[in-house]
């Protein structure tokens, strides 16, 4: 059996798949509580929407190959941080850091890694705050820490990223220099408007 086929079978074993699903459920429940708490304190919705996925076996294999790793389940479980992923879209860019701060305060969750692509956007123009967290999944006597990647971004950052994914990210068009420059320019423009909307909200808040 090819390693790819083996990886697919292993990740789709119910006890493996359900552990990732369980970690996502636990983290999403916490994020709903965080949203309710912040919404009450600020008197406005903070999280616009949330989505989650378990990375498909095909996508896992492609990522392992891209990273020069063996296409095996062990390599995926050991080296990939985003087999389980949650995307949190906030209305405003300052909300992102508040949500992240609340995640850091959760006693039973370990923040293992942070990547701030807002303060340091990617060359493509991609912006988001990524937190890799360890979520304990307990079953009978065993507790396993499952890594979950949480991408937190504003509505405007999400708009750019969704369109970039459709047109450029991992696509041939994205490798063309003129296209790359243009999409980066739009990221800067959108970030500018995002900042202005935040300023307007702050003005209104202080009125
Ligand atoms: P998909 O299909 O979204 O799952 P790490 O192993 O933690 O050190 P990793 O995961 O290799 O780091 O890289 P990174 O850059 O921290 O995060 C990668 C994820 O961010 C991607 O996942 C995308 O979801 C998103 N991303 C990164 N750069 C871009 C970009 O230029 N455009 C868009 N639209 N999204 C981006 P995957 O696995 O590549 O894809």
PDB file of C-alpha atoms and ligand atoms in Angstrom:
ATOM      1  CA  UNK A   1       0.000   0.000   0.000  1.00  0.00           C
ATOM      2  CA  UNK A   2       1.309   3.470  -0.852  1.00  0.00           C
ATOM      3  CA  UNK A   3       2.303   5.682   2.120  1.00  0.00           C
ATOM      4  CA  UNK A   4      -0.401   8.172   1.042  1.00  0.00           C
ATOM      5  CA  UNK A   5      -3.098   5.502   1.147  1.00  0.00           C
ATOM      6  CA  UNK A   6      -1.797   4.275   4.510  1.00  0.00           C
ATOM      7  CA  UNK A   7      -1.831   7.825   5.914  1.00  0.00           C
ATOM      8  CA  UNK A   8      -5.428   8.285   4.711  1.00  0.00           C
ATOM      9  CA  UNK A   9      -6.526   5.047   6.372  1.00  0.00           C
ATOM     10  CA  UNK A  10      -4.760   5.879   9.632  1.00  0.00           C
ATOM     11  CA  UNK A  11      -6.139   9.408   9.922  1.00  0.00           C
ATOM     12  CA  UNK A  12      -9.615   8.196   9.084  1.00  0.00           C
ATOM     13  CA  UNK A  13      -9.552   5.585  11.888  1.00  0.00           C
ATOM     14  CA  UNK A  14     -12.454   6.718  14.122  1.00  0.00           C
ATOM     15  CA  UNK A  15     -10.336   6.890  17.301  1.00  0.00           C
ATOM     16  CA  UNK A  16      -7.797   9.140  15.544  1.00  0.00           C
ATOM     17  CA  UNK A  17     -10.251  11.326  13.614  1.00  0.00           C
ATOM     18  CA  UNK A  18     -12.532  11.748  16.636  1.00  0.00           C
ATOM     19  CA  UNK A  19      -9.647  12.927  18.823  1.00  0.00           C
ATOM     20  CA  UNK A  20      -9.030  15.835  16.429  1.00  0.00           C
ATOM     21  CA  UNK A  21     -12.790  16.464  16.193  1.00  0.00           C
ATOM     22  CA  UNK A  22     -13.037  16.445  19.980  1.00  0.00           C
ATOM     23  CA  UNK A  23     -10.166  18.938  20.370  1.00  0.00           C
ATOM     24  CA  UNK A  24     -11.943  21.238  17.894  1.00  0.00           C
ATOM     25  CA  UNK A  25     -15.243  20.920  19.778  1.00  0.00           C
ATOM     26  CA  UNK A  26     -13.599  21.726  23.123  1.00  0.00           C
ATOM     27  CA  UNK A  27     -11.806  24.762  21.688  1.00  0.00           C
ATOM     28  CA  UNK A  28     -14.876  26.012  19.837  1.00  0.00           C
ATOM     29  CA  UNK A  29     -16.948  25.765  23.032  1.00  0.00           C
ATOM     30  CA  UNK A  30     -14.314  27.898  24.787  1.00  0.00           C
ATOM     31  CA  UNK A  31     -14.318  30.421  21.944  1.00  0.00           C
ATOM     32  CA  UNK A  32     -18.115  30.714  22.181  1.00  0.00           C
ATOM     33  CA  UNK A  33     -17.723  31.483  25.908  1.00  0.00           C
ATOM     34  CA  UNK A  34     -14.981  34.024  25.130  1.00  0.00           C
ATOM     35  CA  UNK A  35     -17.261  35.649  22.559  1.00  0.00           C
ATOM     36  CA  UNK A  36     -20.183  35.794  25.003  1.00  0.00           C
ATOM     37  CA  UNK A  37     -17.979  37.334  27.705  1.00  0.00           C
ATOM     38  CA  UNK A  38     -16.406  39.962  25.431  1.00  0.00           C
ATOM     39  CA  UNK A  39     -19.767  40.721  23.792  1.00  0.00           C
ATOM     40  CA  UNK A  40     -21.308  41.405  27.208  1.00  0.00           C
ATOM     41  CA  UNK A  41     -18.414  43.596  28.296  1.00  0.00           C
ATOM     42  CA  UNK A  42     -18.270  45.612  25.082  1.00  0.00           C
ATOM     43  CA  UNK A  43     -21.959  45.659  24.327  1.00  0.00           C
ATOM     44  CA  UNK A  44     -21.327  44.589  20.723  1.00  0.00           C
ATOM     45  CA  UNK A  45     -20.585  41.367  18.887  1.00  0.00           C
ATOM     46  CA  UNK A  46     -16.841  40.630  18.828  1.00  0.00           C
ATOM     47  CA  UNK A  47     -16.595  37.379  16.838  1.00  0.00           C
ATOM     48  CA  UNK A  48     -18.407  37.540  13.514  1.00  0.00           C
ATOM     49  CA  UNK A  49     -18.081  33.876  12.628  1.00  0.00           C
ATOM     50  CA  UNK A  50     -16.035  30.799  13.314  1.00  0.00           C
ATOM     51  CA  UNK A  51     -15.315  27.768  11.191  1.00  0.00           C
ATOM     52  CA  UNK A  52     -13.326  24.593  11.700  1.00  0.00           C
ATOM     53  CA  UNK A  53     -11.957  21.727   9.695  1.00  0.00           C
ATOM     54  CA  UNK A  54      -9.786  18.656   9.931  1.00  0.00           C
ATOM     55  CA  UNK A  55      -7.186  18.832   7.182  1.00  0.00           C
ATOM     56  CA  UNK A  56      -7.941  16.386   4.383  1.00  0.00           C
ATOM     57  CA  UNK A  57      -5.488  13.470   3.923  1.00  0.00           C
ATOM     58  CA  UNK A  58      -4.617  14.817   0.440  1.00  0.00           C
ATOM     59  CA  UNK A  59      -3.772  18.227   1.839  1.00  0.00           C
ATOM     60  CA  UNK A  60      -1.743  16.614   4.668  1.00  0.00           C
ATOM     61  CA  UNK A  61       0.316  14.643   2.136  1.00  0.00           C
ATOM     62  CA  UNK A  62       0.914  17.762  -0.012  1.00  0.00           C
ATOM     63  CA  UNK A  63       2.025  19.783   3.023  1.00  0.00           C
ATOM     64  CA  UNK A  64       4.402  17.027   4.224  1.00  0.00           C
ATOM     65  CA  UNK A  65       5.955  16.841   0.763  1.00  0.00           C
ATOM     66  CA  UNK A  66       6.219  20.668   0.647  1.00  0.00           C
ATOM     67  CA  UNK A  67       8.049  20.560   3.988  1.00  0.00           C
ATOM     68  CA  UNK A  68      10.327  17.756   2.796  1.00  0.00           C
ATOM     69  CA  UNK A  69       8.917  15.235   5.275  1.00  0.00           C
ATOM     70  CA  UNK A  70       7.928  11.622   4.825  1.00  0.00           C
ATOM     71  CA  UNK A  71       4.279  11.218   3.845  1.00  0.00           C
ATOM     72  CA  UNK A  72       3.379   9.117   6.880  1.00  0.00           C
ATOM     73  CA  UNK A  73       0.791   9.515   9.592  1.00  0.00           C
ATOM     74  CA  UNK A  74       3.512   9.632  12.261  1.00  0.00           C
ATOM     75  CA  UNK A  75       5.273  12.508  10.487  1.00  0.00           C
ATOM     76  CA  UNK A  76       1.946  14.343  10.124  1.00  0.00           C
ATOM     77  CA  UNK A  77       0.957  13.872  13.772  1.00  0.00           C
ATOM     78  CA  UNK A  78       4.460  14.884  14.974  1.00  0.00           C
ATOM     79  CA  UNK A  79       5.211  17.817  12.694  1.00  0.00           C
ATOM     80  CA  UNK A  80       1.986  19.406  11.418  1.00  0.00           C
ATOM     81  CA  UNK A  81       0.340  21.889  13.736  1.00  0.00           C
ATOM     82  CA  UNK A  82      -2.787  22.365  11.703  1.00  0.00           C
ATOM     83  CA  UNK A  83      -4.365  18.920  11.238  1.00  0.00           C
ATOM     84  CA  UNK A  84      -7.118  20.454  13.381  1.00  0.00           C
ATOM     85  CA  UNK A  85      -7.810  24.077  12.508  1.00  0.00           C
ATOM     86  CA  UNK A  86     -10.215  26.779  13.635  1.00  0.00           C
ATOM     87  CA  UNK A  87     -10.672  30.158  11.963  1.00  0.00           C
ATOM     88  CA  UNK A  88     -12.086  33.006  14.022  1.00  0.00           C
ATOM     89  CA  UNK A  89     -13.229  36.143  12.211  1.00  0.00           C
ATOM     90  CA  UNK A  90     -13.624  39.271  14.351  1.00  0.00           C
ATOM     91  CA  UNK A  91     -15.318  42.513  13.323  1.00  0.00           C
ATOM     92  CA  UNK A  92     -12.389  44.781  14.201  1.00  0.00           C
ATOM     93  CA  UNK A  93      -8.634  44.274  14.229  1.00  0.00           C
ATOM     94  CA  UNK A  94      -8.213  45.169  17.942  1.00  0.00           C
ATOM     95  CA  UNK A  95     -10.680  42.383  18.840  1.00  0.00           C
ATOM     96  CA  UNK A  96      -8.162  39.839  17.513  1.00  0.00           C
ATOM     97  CA  UNK A  97      -5.689  40.537  20.330  1.00  0.00           C
ATOM     98  CA  UNK A  98      -8.446  40.503  22.967  1.00  0.00           C
ATOM     99  CA  UNK A  99      -9.617  37.068  21.816  1.00  0.00           C
ATOM    100  CA  UNK A 100      -5.990  35.854  21.805  1.00  0.00           C
ATOM    101  CA  UNK A 101      -5.471  37.212  25.335  1.00  0.00           C
ATOM    102  CA  UNK A 102      -8.561  35.338  26.550  1.00  0.00           C
ATOM    103  CA  UNK A 103      -7.245  32.122  24.957  1.00  0.00           C
ATOM    104  CA  UNK A 104      -3.908  32.607  26.761  1.00  0.00           C
ATOM    105  CA  UNK A 105      -5.810  32.938  30.066  1.00  0.00           C
ATOM    106  CA  UNK A 106      -7.514  29.510  29.747  1.00  0.00           C
ATOM    107  CA  UNK A 107      -5.946  27.327  32.436  1.00  0.00           C
ATOM    108  CA  UNK A 108      -6.371  24.001  30.660  1.00  0.00           C
ATOM    109  CA  UNK A 109      -5.089  25.154  27.271  1.00  0.00           C
ATOM    110  CA  UNK A 110      -1.389  25.525  26.446  1.00  0.00           C
ATOM    111  CA  UNK A 111      -0.322  28.101  23.900  1.00  0.00           C
ATOM    112  CA  UNK A 112       2.564  26.338  22.156  1.00  0.00           C
ATOM    113  CA  UNK A 113       3.386  28.821  19.412  1.00  0.00           C
ATOM    114  CA  UNK A 114       2.258  32.218  18.098  1.00  0.00           C
ATOM    115  CA  UNK A 115       2.770  33.781  14.699  1.00  0.00           C
ATOM    116  CA  UNK A 116       1.726  37.372  14.248  1.00  0.00           C
ATOM    117  CA  UNK A 117       1.205  37.926  10.548  1.00  0.00           C
ATOM    118  CA  UNK A 118      -0.571  41.212  11.360  1.00  0.00           C
ATOM    119  CA  UNK A 119       2.472  42.940  12.820  1.00  0.00           C
ATOM    120  CA  UNK A 120       4.603  41.065  10.264  1.00  0.00           C
ATOM    121  CA  UNK A 121       2.450  40.350   7.179  1.00  0.00           C
ATOM    122  CA  UNK A 122       3.597  37.656   4.775  1.00  0.00           C
ATOM    123  CA  UNK A 123       5.213  38.695   1.512  1.00  0.00           C
ATOM    124  CA  UNK A 124       1.923  37.850  -0.219  1.00  0.00           C
ATOM    125  CA  UNK A 125       0.082  40.377   1.972  1.00  0.00           C
ATOM    126  CA  UNK A 126      -1.506  37.671   4.158  1.00  0.00           C
ATOM    127  CA  UNK A 127      -2.507  38.909   7.612  1.00  0.00           C
ATOM    128  CA  UNK A 128      -3.770  36.869  10.570  1.00  0.00           C
ATOM    129  CA  UNK A 129      -2.757  35.970  14.092  1.00  0.00           C
ATOM    130  CA  UNK A 130      -1.985  32.251  14.393  1.00  0.00           C
ATOM    131  CA  UNK A 131      -1.988  30.487  17.741  1.00  0.00           C
ATOM    132  CA  UNK A 132      -1.042  26.843  18.038  1.00  0.00           C
ATOM    133  CA  UNK A 133      -2.681  25.511  21.168  1.00  0.00           C
ATOM    134  CA  UNK A 134      -2.539  22.169  22.952  1.00  0.00           C
ATOM    135  CA  UNK A 135      -6.004  20.937  23.911  1.00  0.00           C
ATOM    136  CA  UNK A 136      -6.280  18.043  26.373  1.00  0.00           C
ATOM    137  CA  UNK A 137      -8.546  15.280  25.128  1.00  0.00           C
ATOM    138  CA  UNK A 138      -9.323  12.812  27.891  1.00  0.00           C
ATOM    139  CA  UNK A 139     -10.639   9.316  27.246  1.00  0.00           C
ATOM    140  CA  UNK A 140     -10.765   6.652  29.980  1.00  0.00           C
ATOM    141  CA  UNK A 141      -7.413   6.854  31.784  1.00  0.00           C
ATOM    142  CA  UNK A 142      -5.541   8.580  28.985  1.00  0.00           C
ATOM    143  CA  UNK A 143      -5.242  12.270  28.256  1.00  0.00           C
ATOM    144  CA  UNK A 144      -3.675  13.305  24.984  1.00  0.00           C
ATOM    145  CA  UNK A 145      -2.717  16.839  24.067  1.00  0.00           C
ATOM    146  CA  UNK A 146      -3.985  17.578  20.569  1.00  0.00           C
ATOM    147  CA  UNK A 147      -2.578  20.562  18.710  1.00  0.00           C
ATOM    148  CA  UNK A 148      -5.069  22.945  17.130  1.00  0.00           C
ATOM    149  CA  UNK A 149      -4.167  25.914  14.923  1.00  0.00           C
ATOM    150  CA  UNK A 150      -6.380  28.922  15.599  1.00  0.00           C
ATOM    151  CA  UNK A 151      -6.273  31.592  12.901  1.00  0.00           C
ATOM    152  CA  UNK A 152      -7.714  34.853  14.217  1.00  0.00           C
ATOM    153  CA  UNK A 153      -8.307  37.690  11.782  1.00  0.00           C
ATOM    154  CA  UNK A 154     -10.562  40.658  11.099  1.00  0.00           C
ATOM    155  CA  UNK A 155     -13.482  40.614   8.671  1.00  0.00           C
ATOM    156  CA  UNK A 156     -11.360  42.695   6.264  1.00  0.00           C
ATOM    157  CA  UNK A 157      -8.319  40.378   6.563  1.00  0.00           C
ATOM    158  CA  UNK A 158     -10.615  37.422   5.951  1.00  0.00           C
ATOM    159  CA  UNK A 159     -12.068  39.067   2.830  1.00  0.00           C
ATOM    160  CA  UNK A 160      -8.566  39.459   1.371  1.00  0.00           C
ATOM    161  CA  UNK A 161      -7.449  35.934   2.373  1.00  0.00           C
ATOM    162  CA  UNK A 162     -10.544  34.272   0.908  1.00  0.00           C
ATOM    163  CA  UNK A 163     -10.088  36.015  -2.432  1.00  0.00           C
ATOM    164  CA  UNK A 164      -6.340  35.351  -2.381  1.00  0.00           C
ATOM    165  CA  UNK A 165      -7.049  31.640  -1.794  1.00  0.00           C
ATOM    166  CA  UNK A 166      -9.409  31.636  -4.792  1.00  0.00           C
ATOM    167  CA  UNK A 167      -7.015  33.433  -7.107  1.00  0.00           C
ATOM    168  CA  UNK A 168      -3.396  33.169  -5.993  1.00  0.00           C
ATOM    169  CA  UNK A 169      -2.472  31.108  -2.914  1.00  0.00           C
ATOM    170  CA  UNK A 170      -0.856  27.838  -4.055  1.00  0.00           C
ATOM    171  CA  UNK A 171      -1.964  28.680  -7.596  1.00  0.00           C
ATOM    172  CA  UNK A 172       0.064  29.426 -10.723  1.00  0.00           C
ATOM    173  CA  UNK A 173      -1.266  32.998 -10.920  1.00  0.00           C
ATOM    174  CA  UNK A 174       0.178  33.708  -7.476  1.00  0.00           C
ATOM    175  CA  UNK A 175       3.669  32.954  -8.770  1.00  0.00           C
ATOM    176  CA  UNK A 176       3.440  35.707 -11.411  1.00  0.00           C
ATOM    177  CA  UNK A 177       5.295  38.796 -10.252  1.00  0.00           C
ATOM    178  CA  UNK A 178       2.727  41.377 -11.455  1.00  0.00           C
ATOM    179  CA  UNK A 179      -0.172  39.454  -9.878  1.00  0.00           C
ATOM    180  CA  UNK A 180       1.788  39.072  -6.635  1.00  0.00           C
ATOM    181  CA  UNK A 181       2.494  42.806  -6.501  1.00  0.00           C
ATOM    182  CA  UNK A 182      -1.125  43.699  -7.240  1.00  0.00           C
ATOM    183  CA  UNK A 183      -2.629  41.396  -4.588  1.00  0.00           C
ATOM    184  CA  UNK A 184      -0.111  42.722  -2.034  1.00  0.00           C
ATOM    185  CA  UNK A 185      -1.166  46.287  -2.908  1.00  0.00           C
ATOM    186  CA  UNK A 186      -4.816  45.384  -2.238  1.00  0.00           C
ATOM    187  CA  UNK A 187      -3.845  43.835   1.088  1.00  0.00           C
ATOM    188  CA  UNK A 188      -2.252  47.163   2.076  1.00  0.00           C
ATOM    189  CA  UNK A 189      -5.313  49.116   0.882  1.00  0.00           C
ATOM    190  CA  UNK A 190      -7.720  46.848   2.765  1.00  0.00           C
ATOM    191  CA  UNK A 191      -5.547  47.057   5.896  1.00  0.00           C
ATOM    192  CA  UNK A 192      -5.720  50.866   5.570  1.00  0.00           C
ATOM    193  CA  UNK A 193      -9.537  50.865   5.446  1.00  0.00           C
ATOM    194  CA  UNK A 194      -9.637  48.315   8.301  1.00  0.00           C
ATOM    195  CA  UNK A 195      -7.578  50.731  10.409  1.00  0.00           C
ATOM    196  CA  UNK A 196      -9.815  53.682   9.495  1.00  0.00           C
ATOM    197  CA  UNK A 197     -12.961  51.747  10.449  1.00  0.00           C
ATOM    198  CA  UNK A 198     -11.317  50.939  13.797  1.00  0.00           C
ATOM    199  CA  UNK A 199     -10.548  54.648  14.332  1.00  0.00           C
ATOM    200  CA  UNK A 200     -14.174  55.521  13.515  1.00  0.00           C
ATOM    201  CA  UNK A 201     -15.461  52.927  15.994  1.00  0.00           C
ATOM    202  CA  UNK A 202     -13.138  54.311  18.662  1.00  0.00           C
ATOM    203  CA  UNK A 203     -14.411  57.871  17.977  1.00  0.00           C
ATOM    204  CA  UNK A 204     -18.014  56.658  18.274  1.00  0.00           C
ATOM    205  CA  UNK A 205     -17.159  54.717  21.475  1.00  0.00           C
ATOM    206  CA  UNK A 206     -15.797  57.951  23.025  1.00  0.00           C
ATOM    207  CA  UNK A 207     -18.765  60.120  22.065  1.00  0.00           C
TER     208      UNK A 207
HETATM  209  P1  LIG B   1      -4.938  25.413   4.208  1.00  0.00           P
HETATM  210  O1  LIG B   1      -5.545  24.827   2.991  1.00  0.00           O
HETATM  211  O2  LIG B   1      -5.515  26.747   4.594  1.00  0.00           O
HETATM  212  O3  LIG B   1      -4.909  24.464   5.365  1.00  0.00           O
HETATM  213  P2  LIG B   1       4.087  25.890  11.087  1.00  0.00           P
HETATM  214  O4  LIG B   1       4.157  24.450  10.635  1.00  0.00           O
HETATM  215  O5  LIG B   1       3.074  26.089  12.208  1.00  0.00           O
HETATM  216  O6  LIG B   1       5.389  26.485  11.431  1.00  0.00           O
HETATM  217  P3  LIG B   1       2.751  26.473   8.567  1.00  0.00           P
HETATM  218  O7  LIG B   1       1.437  25.853   8.899  1.00  0.00           O
HETATM  219  O8  LIG B   1       3.603  25.729   7.611  1.00  0.00           O
HETATM  220  O9  LIG B   1       3.582  26.769   9.887  1.00  0.00           O
HETATM  221  O10 LIG B   1       2.612  27.894   7.950  1.00  0.00           O
HETATM  222  P4  LIG B   1       1.865  29.233   8.390  1.00  0.00           P
HETATM  223  O11 LIG B   1       2.290  30.232   7.394  1.00  0.00           O
HETATM  224  O12 LIG B   1       2.066  29.606   9.819  1.00  0.00           O
HETATM  225  O13 LIG B   1       0.314  28.934   8.196  1.00  0.00           O
HETATM  226  C1  LIG B   1      -0.139  28.376   7.034  1.00  0.00           C
HETATM  227  C2  LIG B   1      -1.630  28.666   6.882  1.00  0.00           C
HETATM  228  O14 LIG B   1      -1.865  30.077   6.863  1.00  0.00           O
HETATM  229  C3  LIG B   1      -2.052  28.166   5.521  1.00  0.00           C
HETATM  230  O15 LIG B   1      -2.449  26.816   5.658  1.00  0.00           O
HETATM  231  C4  LIG B   1      -3.179  29.113   5.166  1.00  0.00           C
HETATM  232  O16 LIG B   1      -4.378  28.728   5.801  1.00  0.00           O
HETATM  233  C5  LIG B   1      -2.695  30.419   5.753  1.00  0.00           C
HETATM  234  N1  LIG B   1      -1.854  31.200   4.820  1.00  0.00           N
HETATM  235  C6  LIG B   1      -0.522  31.400   4.907  1.00  0.00           C
HETATM  236  N2  LIG B   1      -0.076  32.196   3.918  1.00  0.00           N
HETATM  237  C7  LIG B   1      -1.155  32.513   3.173  1.00  0.00           C
HETATM  238  C8  LIG B   1      -1.336  33.338   1.996  1.00  0.00           C
HETATM  239  O17 LIG B   1      -0.402  33.925   1.449  1.00  0.00           O
HETATM  240  N3  LIG B   1      -2.606  33.430   1.526  1.00  0.00           N
HETATM  241  C9  LIG B   1      -3.672  32.811   2.113  1.00  0.00           C
HETATM  242  N4  LIG B   1      -4.870  32.980   1.570  1.00  0.00           N
HETATM  243  N5  LIG B   1      -3.524  32.024   3.219  1.00  0.00           N
HETATM  244  C10 LIG B   1      -2.292  31.877   3.743  1.00  0.00           C
HETATM  245  P5  LIG B   1      -2.120  25.785   4.516  1.00  0.00           P
HETATM  246  O18 LIG B   1      -1.839  24.464   5.130  1.00  0.00           O
HETATM  247  O19 LIG B   1      -1.096  26.303   3.587  1.00  0.00           O
HETATM  248  O20 LIG B   1      -3.443  25.699   3.738  1.00  0.00           O
END
